[in-house]
XYZ file of C-alpha atoms in Angstrom:
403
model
C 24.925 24.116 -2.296
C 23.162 24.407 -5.391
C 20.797 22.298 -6.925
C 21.274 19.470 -9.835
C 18.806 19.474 -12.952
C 19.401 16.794 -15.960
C 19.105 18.542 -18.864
C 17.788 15.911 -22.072
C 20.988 17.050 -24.281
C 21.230 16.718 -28.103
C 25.000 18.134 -28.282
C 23.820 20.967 -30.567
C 24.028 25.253 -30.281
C 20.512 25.225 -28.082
C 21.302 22.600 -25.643
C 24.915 23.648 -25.064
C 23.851 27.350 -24.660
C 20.908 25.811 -22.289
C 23.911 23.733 -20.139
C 25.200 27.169 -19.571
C 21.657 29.027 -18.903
C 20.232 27.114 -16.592
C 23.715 27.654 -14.427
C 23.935 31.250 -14.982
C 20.206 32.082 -14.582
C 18.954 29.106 -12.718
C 21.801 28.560 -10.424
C 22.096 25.091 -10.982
C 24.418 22.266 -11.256
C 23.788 20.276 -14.917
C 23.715 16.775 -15.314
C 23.719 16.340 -19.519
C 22.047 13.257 -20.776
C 22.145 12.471 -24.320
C 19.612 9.554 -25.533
C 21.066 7.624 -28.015
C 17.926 6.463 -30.303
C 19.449 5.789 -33.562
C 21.370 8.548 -35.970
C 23.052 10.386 -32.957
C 25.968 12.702 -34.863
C 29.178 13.052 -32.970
C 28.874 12.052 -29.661
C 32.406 12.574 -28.748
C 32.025 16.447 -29.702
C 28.918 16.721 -27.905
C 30.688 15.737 -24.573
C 33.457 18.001 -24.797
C 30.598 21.038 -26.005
C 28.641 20.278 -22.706
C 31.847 20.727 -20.593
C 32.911 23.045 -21.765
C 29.198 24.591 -21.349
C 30.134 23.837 -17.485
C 28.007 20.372 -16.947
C 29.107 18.613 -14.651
C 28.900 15.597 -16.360
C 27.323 14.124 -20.006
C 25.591 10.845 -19.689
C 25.359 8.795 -22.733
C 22.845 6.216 -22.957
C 22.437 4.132 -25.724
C 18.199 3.635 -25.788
C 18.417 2.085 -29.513
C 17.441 -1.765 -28.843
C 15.189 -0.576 -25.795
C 13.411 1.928 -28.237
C 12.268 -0.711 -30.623
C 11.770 -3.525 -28.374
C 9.719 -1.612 -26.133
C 7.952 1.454 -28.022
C 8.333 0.876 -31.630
C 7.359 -2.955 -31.841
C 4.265 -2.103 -29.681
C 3.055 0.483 -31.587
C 3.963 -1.399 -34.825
C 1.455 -4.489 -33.759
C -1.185 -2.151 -33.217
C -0.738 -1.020 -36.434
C -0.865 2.805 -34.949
C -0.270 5.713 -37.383
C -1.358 8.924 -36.814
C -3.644 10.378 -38.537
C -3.556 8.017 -41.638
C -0.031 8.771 -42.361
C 2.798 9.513 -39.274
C 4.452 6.455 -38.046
C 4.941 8.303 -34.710
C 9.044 7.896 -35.240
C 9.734 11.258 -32.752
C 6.030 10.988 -30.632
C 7.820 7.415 -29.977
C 10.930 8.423 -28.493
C 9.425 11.000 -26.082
C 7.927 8.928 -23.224
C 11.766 6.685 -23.068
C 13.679 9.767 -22.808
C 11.344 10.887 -19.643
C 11.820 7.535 -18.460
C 15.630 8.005 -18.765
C 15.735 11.945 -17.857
C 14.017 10.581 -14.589
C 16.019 7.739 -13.905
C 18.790 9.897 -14.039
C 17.728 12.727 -11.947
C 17.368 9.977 -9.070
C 20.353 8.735 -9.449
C 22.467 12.383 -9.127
C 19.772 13.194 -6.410
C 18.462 15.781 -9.160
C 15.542 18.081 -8.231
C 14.798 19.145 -11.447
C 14.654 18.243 -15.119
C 14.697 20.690 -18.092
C 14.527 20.135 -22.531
C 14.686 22.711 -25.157
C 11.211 21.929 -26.390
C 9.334 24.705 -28.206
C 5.947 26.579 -26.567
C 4.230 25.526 -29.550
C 4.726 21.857 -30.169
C 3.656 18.835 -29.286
C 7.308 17.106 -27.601
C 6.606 19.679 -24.628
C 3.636 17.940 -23.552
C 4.634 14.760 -24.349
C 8.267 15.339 -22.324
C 6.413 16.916 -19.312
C 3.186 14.409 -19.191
C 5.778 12.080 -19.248
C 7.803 12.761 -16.321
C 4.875 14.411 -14.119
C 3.616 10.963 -14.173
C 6.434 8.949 -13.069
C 8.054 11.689 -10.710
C 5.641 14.392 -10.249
C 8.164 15.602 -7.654
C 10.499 16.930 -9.791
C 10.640 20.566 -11.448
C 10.280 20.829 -15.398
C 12.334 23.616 -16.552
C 11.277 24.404 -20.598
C 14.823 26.529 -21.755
C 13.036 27.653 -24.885
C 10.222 28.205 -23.975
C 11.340 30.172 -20.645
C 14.424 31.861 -22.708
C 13.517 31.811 -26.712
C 16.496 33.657 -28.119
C 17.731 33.733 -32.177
C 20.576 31.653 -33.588
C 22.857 34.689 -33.533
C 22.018 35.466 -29.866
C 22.715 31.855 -29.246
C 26.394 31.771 -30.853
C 27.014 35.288 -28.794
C 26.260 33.705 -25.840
C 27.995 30.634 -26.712
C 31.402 33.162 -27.505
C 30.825 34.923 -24.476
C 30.920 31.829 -22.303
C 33.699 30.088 -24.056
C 31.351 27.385 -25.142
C 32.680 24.769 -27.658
C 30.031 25.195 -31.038
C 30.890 24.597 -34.482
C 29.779 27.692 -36.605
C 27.050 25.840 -39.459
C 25.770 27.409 -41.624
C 21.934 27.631 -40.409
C 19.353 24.924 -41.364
C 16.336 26.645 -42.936
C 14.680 23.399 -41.352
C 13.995 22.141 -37.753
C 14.579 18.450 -37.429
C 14.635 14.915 -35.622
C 15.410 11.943 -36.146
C 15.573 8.093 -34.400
C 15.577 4.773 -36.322
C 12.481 4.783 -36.952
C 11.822 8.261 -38.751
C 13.025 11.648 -39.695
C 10.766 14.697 -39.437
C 12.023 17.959 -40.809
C 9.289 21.030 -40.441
C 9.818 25.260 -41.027
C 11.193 27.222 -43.401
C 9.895 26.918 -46.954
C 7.745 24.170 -45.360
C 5.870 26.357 -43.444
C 3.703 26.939 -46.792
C 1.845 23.684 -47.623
C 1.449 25.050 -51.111
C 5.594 24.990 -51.632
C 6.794 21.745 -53.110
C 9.420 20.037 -50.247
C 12.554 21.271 -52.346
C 15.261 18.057 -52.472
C 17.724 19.269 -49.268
C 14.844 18.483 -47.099
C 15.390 14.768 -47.803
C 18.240 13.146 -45.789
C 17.482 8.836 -45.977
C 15.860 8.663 -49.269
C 16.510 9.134 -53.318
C 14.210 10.767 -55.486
C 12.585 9.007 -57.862
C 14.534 9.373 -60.832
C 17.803 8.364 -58.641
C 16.406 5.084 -57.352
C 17.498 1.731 -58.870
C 15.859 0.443 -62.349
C 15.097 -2.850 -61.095
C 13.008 -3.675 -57.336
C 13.847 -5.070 -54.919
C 12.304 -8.483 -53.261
C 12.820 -8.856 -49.837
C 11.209 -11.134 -47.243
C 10.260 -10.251 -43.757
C 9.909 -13.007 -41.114
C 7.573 -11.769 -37.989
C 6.776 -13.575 -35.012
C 3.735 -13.039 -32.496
C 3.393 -9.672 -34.748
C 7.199 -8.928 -34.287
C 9.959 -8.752 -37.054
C 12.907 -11.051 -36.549
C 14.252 -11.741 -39.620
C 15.261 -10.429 -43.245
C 15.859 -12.654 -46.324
C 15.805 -15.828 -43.906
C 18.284 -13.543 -41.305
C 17.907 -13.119 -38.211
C 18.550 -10.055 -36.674
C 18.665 -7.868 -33.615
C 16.063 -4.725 -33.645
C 18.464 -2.238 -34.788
C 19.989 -4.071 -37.402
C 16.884 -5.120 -39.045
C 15.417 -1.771 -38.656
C 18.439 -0.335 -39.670
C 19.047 -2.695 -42.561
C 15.720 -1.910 -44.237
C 15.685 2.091 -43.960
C 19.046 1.963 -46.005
C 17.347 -0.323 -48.360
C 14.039 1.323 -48.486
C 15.775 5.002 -48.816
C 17.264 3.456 -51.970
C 14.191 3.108 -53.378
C 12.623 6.630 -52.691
C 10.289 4.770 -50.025
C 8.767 6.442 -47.117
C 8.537 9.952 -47.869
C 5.611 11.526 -46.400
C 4.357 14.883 -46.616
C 0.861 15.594 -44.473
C -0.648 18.863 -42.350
C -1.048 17.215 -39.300
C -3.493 18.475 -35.786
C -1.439 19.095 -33.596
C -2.077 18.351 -29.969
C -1.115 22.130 -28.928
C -4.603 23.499 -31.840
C -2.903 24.772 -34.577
C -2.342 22.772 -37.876
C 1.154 22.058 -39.044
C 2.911 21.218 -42.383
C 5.369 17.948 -41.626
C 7.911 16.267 -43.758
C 8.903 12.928 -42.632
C 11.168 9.883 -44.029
C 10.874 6.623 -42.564
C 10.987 3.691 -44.765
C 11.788 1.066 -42.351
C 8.256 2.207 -40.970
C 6.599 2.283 -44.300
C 7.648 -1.535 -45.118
C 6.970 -3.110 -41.799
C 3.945 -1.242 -41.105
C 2.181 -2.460 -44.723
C 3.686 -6.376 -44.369
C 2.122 -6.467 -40.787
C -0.965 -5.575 -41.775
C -0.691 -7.794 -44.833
C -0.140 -10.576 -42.436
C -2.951 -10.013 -40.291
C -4.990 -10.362 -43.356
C -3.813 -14.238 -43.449
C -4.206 -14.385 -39.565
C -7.128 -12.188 -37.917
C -10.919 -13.209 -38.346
C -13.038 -9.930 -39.811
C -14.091 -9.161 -36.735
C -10.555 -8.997 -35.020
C -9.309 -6.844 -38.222
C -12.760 -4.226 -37.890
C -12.442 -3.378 -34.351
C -8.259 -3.405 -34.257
C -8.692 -0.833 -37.111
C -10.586 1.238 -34.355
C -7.673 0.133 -31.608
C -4.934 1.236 -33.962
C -6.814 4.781 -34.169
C -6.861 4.967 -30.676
C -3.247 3.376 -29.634
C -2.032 6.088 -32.520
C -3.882 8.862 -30.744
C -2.896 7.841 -27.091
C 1.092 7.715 -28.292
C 0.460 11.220 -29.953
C -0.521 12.631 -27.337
C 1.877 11.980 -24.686
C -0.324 9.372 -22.938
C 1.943 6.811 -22.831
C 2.293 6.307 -19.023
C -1.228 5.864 -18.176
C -4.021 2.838 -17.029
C -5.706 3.464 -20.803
C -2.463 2.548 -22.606
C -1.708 -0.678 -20.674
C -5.640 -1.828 -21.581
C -5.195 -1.048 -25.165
C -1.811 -2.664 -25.138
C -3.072 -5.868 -23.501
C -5.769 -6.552 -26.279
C -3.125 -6.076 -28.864
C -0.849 -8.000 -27.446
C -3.540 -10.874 -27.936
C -4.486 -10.075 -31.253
C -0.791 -11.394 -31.983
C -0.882 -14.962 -30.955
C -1.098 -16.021 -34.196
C 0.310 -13.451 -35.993
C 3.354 -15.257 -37.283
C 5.014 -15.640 -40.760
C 6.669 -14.049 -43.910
C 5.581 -11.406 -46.083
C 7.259 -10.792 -49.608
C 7.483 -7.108 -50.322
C 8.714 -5.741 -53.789
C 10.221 -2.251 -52.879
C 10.538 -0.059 -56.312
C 10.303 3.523 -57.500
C 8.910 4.851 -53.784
C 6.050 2.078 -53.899
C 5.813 -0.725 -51.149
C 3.627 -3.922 -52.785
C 3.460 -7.265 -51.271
C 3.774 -10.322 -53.756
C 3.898 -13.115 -51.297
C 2.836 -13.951 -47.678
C 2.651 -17.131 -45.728
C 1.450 -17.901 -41.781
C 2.034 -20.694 -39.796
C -1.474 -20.372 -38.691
C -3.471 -18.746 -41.606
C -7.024 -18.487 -41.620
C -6.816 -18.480 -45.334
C -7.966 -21.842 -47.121
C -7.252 -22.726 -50.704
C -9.132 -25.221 -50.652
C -12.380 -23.252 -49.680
C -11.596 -20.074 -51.745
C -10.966 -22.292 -55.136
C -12.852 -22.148 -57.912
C -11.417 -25.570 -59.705
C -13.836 -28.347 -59.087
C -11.312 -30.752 -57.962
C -10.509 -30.298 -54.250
C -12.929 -27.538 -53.296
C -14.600 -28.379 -50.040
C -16.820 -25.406 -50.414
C -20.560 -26.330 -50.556
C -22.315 -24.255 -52.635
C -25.291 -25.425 -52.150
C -25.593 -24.163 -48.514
C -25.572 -20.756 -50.380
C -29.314 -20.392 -51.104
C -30.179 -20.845 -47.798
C -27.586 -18.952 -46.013
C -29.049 -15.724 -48.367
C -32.290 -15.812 -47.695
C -31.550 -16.164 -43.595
C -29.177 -13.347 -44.187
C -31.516 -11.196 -46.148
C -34.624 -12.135 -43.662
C -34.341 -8.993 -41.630
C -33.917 -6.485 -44.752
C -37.145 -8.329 -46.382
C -39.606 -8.681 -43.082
C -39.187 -4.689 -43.305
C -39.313 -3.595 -46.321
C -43.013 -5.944 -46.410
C -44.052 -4.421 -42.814
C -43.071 -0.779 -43.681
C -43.111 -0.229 -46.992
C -39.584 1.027 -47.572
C -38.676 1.140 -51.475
C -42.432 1.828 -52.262
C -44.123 4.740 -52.848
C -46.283 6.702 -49.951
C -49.662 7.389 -50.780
């Protein structure tokens, strides 16, 4: 009796070809799973494409409140972007769909799991660190990277095998997308001196398309979490959702970096996510109101890190759970409404409140009247605070000349 693997499915030519593969070649039974994490096309073709690849059955989950609850908000109150510039939107989804690709695979009595990640990039790692650490008994089959085969070959096989596909014209690009990006790399791309031509963008409006008056909308977080839009509350996906439409509008969250990949080799990365872009910069406007100096210095170094550890397909481990825990308390306080003005691709905040600020107009005044800051403490507190500087400079002669 053969085997069962459950194959992370996406519905498209590569996955449906790999249903088929890893029957024909592998000699086992498929198990389909399709992770539903925001922007999944055509689910209804997808199932009848992986049957009539031969699964034996296509699994639809539906990850999308789980996603940001879970993975998204965490990383979002860390503050974590890679790199100074990648919100992480695909690095995000990896570790839940191992979660899921294992949770299935023990409930079909699977021995194996397999994904149509590349040899070269960084999801491979992530996918396979992922599910080595929660069921290290389980086989990892890599269909690309074990059987790397052109588009043509793929749709020849997929005639040959009576497999459902849709002939599309090819994509010069290689995507993904979830609701909380869109990364598009390849073709034209693959030359960081080439200009992203327009067809790369899918979510937002060039400049010169985007309205001729901003926006003003106001974000509500809680404990470092965003609950509510305009005085709404909303679930995760709808307020996620809700402010990538609006953002795209506005030609907001575009990003174009070369990244380091995990793998050695530099790449050249397109990504949209303006739902990212927005919450990200009225979080950290927020902590501004709500974090001590200290707090905001050595978070700054957490977010590096927390960014780094998601990147890099560390998800699942002791280090993540630490880091995790001290952000977590950073966000006690963390509560209240930011105003952001979205216009023209440009994010700026014109308003922000906490229900616990640190902020006191009453200290940072300048009008006479009401100002409860003594300023004539201030002599004193300079010359304690320059003490150190001055005792050496005296002792060792620094600033004068050596004889």
């Amino acid at each position: 009796m053969p085997e069962t693997i459950v194959l992370a499915y996406s519905g498209g030519l590569d996955t449906s070809v790999a249903t088929k593969w890893l029957q024909e070649e592998k000699g086992y039974d498929v198990v389909c799973l399709m992770v539903d994490l925001g922007r999944l096309p055509d689910v209804p073709s997808a199932r009848e494409r992986g049957l009539s690849a031969g699964a034996k059955d296509v699994a639809v989950v539906d990850a999308r409140d789980d996603f940001l609850r879970y993975f998204v908000f965490p990383a979002l109150q860390a503050g974590a972007v890679y790199e100074g510039s990648y919100p992480l939107a695909t690095a995000l989804g990896r570790p839940l769909i191992a979660k899921l690709l294992v949770d299935k695979a023990r409930e079909v009595g699977a021995t194996a799991v397999a994904h149509g990640c590349t040899g070269k990039g960084n999801d491979q790692v992530r996918l396979d660190v992922g599910v080595n650490t929660l069921a290290p008994d389980l086989t990892i089959v890599g269909t690309t990277r074990e059987h790397s085969i052109s588009r043509d070959e793929a749709l020849e096989y997929a005639a040959k095998h009576s497999i459902s596909v849709r002939q599309t014209v090819a994509s010069p690009y290689s995507t993904d997308e979830n609701l909380w990006g869109r990364s598009v790399e390849a073709g034209v791309l693959e030359n960081p001196w080439n200009q992203p031509p327009e067809d790369v963008y899918e979510w937002t409006k060039p400049l010169d398309q985007t309205p001729a008056k901003p926006t003003v909308v106001e974000i509500r977080f809680e404990r470092g979490v965003p609950v509510a839009l305009d005085g709404e509350a909303l679930s995760p996906v709808e307020l996620v959702t809700r402010l990538s439409n609006l953002g795209g509008e506005h030609g907001i969250g575009r990003i174009d970096m070369v990244e380091n990949r995990l793998v050695g080799i530099k790449s050249r990365e397109i990504y949209e996510s303006p739902a990212a872009v927005i919450l990200l910069e009225a979080h950290r406007v927020l902590e501004e109101l709500t974090l001590s100096k200290q707090q905001v210095r050595f978070k700054n170094i957490v977010a590096q890190e927390y960014a780094d550890l998601i990147y890099n397909g560390q998800w699942f481990t002791a280090h993540h759970r630490d880091l995790s825990q001290y952000v977590a308390s950073t966000q006690r306080h963390v509560t209240g409404d930011v105003k952001m003005r979205l216009w023209h691709g440009t994010v700026m905040t014109v308003g922000r409140r906490a229900d616990r600020s640190l902020y006191s107009e009453a200290l940072a005044t300048y009008n006479k009247e009401g100002d409860l800051f003594d300023q004539s403490h201030a002599q004193g507190f300079i010359k304690l605070h320059g003490l150190q500087a001055q005792v050496q400079a005296q002792r060792q002669k620094i600033g004068r000349a050596h004889v």
